[in-house]
Amino acid sequence: RDLHSFPTRRSSDLIACIPRYHHNIAPETVQDGEWIVSKDGKEHYTTIQEAIDAPTTVDGDTVVIYDGTYFERINFNGKAITLRSLNGPASTIIDGEGGGPDFGGSPVVHCNHGEGLDSVIDGLTIQNGSFYYGGGGISLYRSSALIRDRKSVV
């Protein structure tokens, strides 16, 4: 439904009627601890790693990733955060572009700073990584990140 079709009398009514995640949402509708990544630059961040590394992103936060293919490799860097797609793995892809910066490649998602089950990957397609130890989608070294959507890694 169109936002203008909802009868409202108070601004709090309007906020309650806006879908939680919607392109070009008003800043006041983003929940505390939620950070938005969009390739078009109209939200908080344009890359996933930028959102992870931001000092404002702290344990317990959620990084919501808008639809698109993000050509990058990411590292949780020890943060207990959730990376979640807006519309599921068919719409949101992290593509490692094969190879990598170091000899033998590197994984698309790297957890190597003691991440636990509070570091969550939810509803993302992860593809085109390579790693000299085999595989290349997600590397967990002395970590145990949680992958909620079993379709997350291809």
Coordinates of C-alpha atoms in Angstrom, one line a residue, residues 18-151:
I18 CA 6.1 2.4 7.1
P19 CA 7.6 -1.0 6.3
R20 CA 10.7 -1.7 8.4
Y21 CA 13.0 -1.9 5.5
H22 CA 12.1 0.0 2.4
H23 CA 14.3 1.9 -0.2
N24 CA 14.6 5.5 0.7
I25 CA 13.1 5.1 4.1
A26 CA 13.1 8.1 6.4
P27 CA 16.0 8.1 8.9
E28 CA 13.6 8.1 11.8
T29 CA 12.2 4.7 10.8
V30 CA 15.6 2.9 11.0
Q31 CA 15.8 1.0 14.3
D32 CA 18.6 1.7 16.7
G33 CA 21.5 -0.6 15.9
E34 CA 20.5 -1.1 12.3
W35 CA 22.8 0.1 9.5
I36 CA 21.8 0.1 5.8
V37 CA 24.1 -0.8 2.9
S38 CA 23.0 0.2 -0.6
K39 CA 25.1 0.5 -3.7
D40 CA 23.4 3.7 -4.8
G41 CA 24.9 5.7 -1.9
K42 CA 21.5 6.8 -0.6
E43 CA 21.8 5.0 2.8
H44 CA 24.4 4.7 5.5
Y45 CA 27.1 2.9 3.6
T46 CA 27.9 1.8 0.1
T47 CA 30.0 -1.3 0.9
I48 CA 29.5 -4.1 3.4
Q49 CA 33.0 -3.9 4.9
E50 CA 32.6 -0.1 5.4
A51 CA 29.5 -0.9 7.5
I52 CA 31.3 -3.6 9.5
D53 CA 34.4 -1.4 10.2
A54 CA 32.4 1.7 11.2
P55 CA 33.0 2.7 14.8
T56 CA 29.2 3.1 15.2
T57 CA 28.6 -0.5 14.3
V58 CA 28.9 -2.4 17.6
D59 CA 28.1 -5.8 19.0
G60 CA 24.4 -6.7 18.7
D61 CA 23.8 -4.4 15.6
T62 CA 22.4 -5.5 12.3
V63 CA 23.7 -4.5 8.9
V64 CA 20.9 -4.7 6.4
I65 CA 22.1 -5.1 2.8
Y66 CA 19.9 -3.9 -0.1
D67 CA 19.6 -5.9 -3.3
G68 CA 22.5 -6.1 -5.6
T69 CA 25.9 -7.8 -6.2
Y70 CA 28.6 -6.5 -4.0
F71 CA 32.1 -7.2 -5.4
E72 CA 34.1 -7.4 -2.2
R73 CA 35.6 -9.6 0.4
I74 CA 34.6 -9.1 4.0
N75 CA 35.9 -9.8 7.5
F76 CA 33.8 -9.6 10.6
N77 CA 36.9 -8.4 12.5
G78 CA 35.6 -9.9 15.8
K79 CA 32.2 -8.1 15.8
A80 CA 29.1 -9.9 17.0
I81 CA 26.8 -8.4 14.4
T82 CA 24.2 -9.8 11.9
L83 CA 24.7 -9.3 8.2
R84 CA 21.2 -9.7 6.7
S85 CA 19.9 -9.2 3.1
L86 CA 16.8 -7.2 2.5
N87 CA 15.1 -9.7 0.2
G88 CA 17.0 -13.0 0.5
P89 CA 19.9 -14.7 -1.2
A90 CA 18.5 -14.6 -4.7
S91 CA 18.6 -10.8 -4.6
T92 CA 21.7 -10.1 -2.5
I93 CA 25.1 -11.5 -3.5
I94 CA 28.7 -11.0 -2.2
D95 CA 31.0 -11.9 -5.0
G96 CA 34.7 -12.4 -4.3
E97 CA 35.6 -12.2 -8.0
G98 CA 37.8 -15.3 -7.7
G99 CA 41.5 -15.1 -6.7
G100 CA 42.4 -12.6 -4.0
P101 CA 45.0 -10.2 -2.8
D102 CA 47.4 -12.7 -1.4
F103 CA 48.9 -15.7 -3.1
G104 CA 46.4 -18.5 -3.3
G105 CA 43.4 -16.4 -3.0
S106 CA 41.3 -15.5 0.0
P107 CA 37.7 -16.4 1.1
V108 CA 34.8 -14.1 0.4
V109 CA 33.9 -14.0 4.1
H110 CA 36.6 -14.4 6.7
C111 CA 36.0 -14.8 10.4
N112 CA 39.3 -15.1 12.2
H113 CA 39.1 -12.9 15.3
G114 CA 37.2 -15.3 17.6
E115 CA 33.7 -14.6 16.3
G116 CA 31.0 -16.7 18.0
L117 CA 27.4 -17.5 17.3
D118 CA 26.4 -13.9 17.6
S119 CA 28.2 -13.2 14.4
V120 CA 25.5 -14.0 11.9
I121 CA 25.2 -14.3 8.1
D122 CA 21.5 -14.4 7.0
G123 CA 20.1 -14.6 3.5
L124 CA 23.1 -13.8 1.4
T125 CA 24.6 -15.6 -1.6
I126 CA 28.3 -15.8 -1.3
Q127 CA 30.2 -16.8 -4.4
N128 CA 33.5 -16.7 -6.4
G129 CA 36.0 -17.0 -3.6
S130 CA 39.2 -19.1 -3.7
F131 CA 41.5 -20.2 -0.9
Y132 CA 44.6 -22.2 -0.9
Y133 CA 43.3 -24.4 1.9
G134 CA 40.3 -25.4 -0.3
G135 CA 36.9 -23.8 -0.7
G136 CA 36.7 -20.1 -0.7
G137 CA 33.2 -19.0 0.4
I138 CA 33.5 -18.7 4.1
S139 CA 36.6 -19.3 6.2
L140 CA 36.2 -19.8 10.0
Y141 CA 39.5 -19.8 11.8
R142 CA 39.1 -20.2 15.6
S143 CA 35.6 -18.8 15.1
S144 CA 32.1 -20.1 14.9
A145 CA 29.9 -17.6 13.0
L146 CA 26.2 -18.7 12.5
I147 CA 24.8 -19.0 8.9
R148 CA 21.0 -18.9 9.2
D149 CA 20.1 -19.5 5.6
R150 CA 21.5 -22.7 4.2
K151 CA 21.4 -21.2 0.7

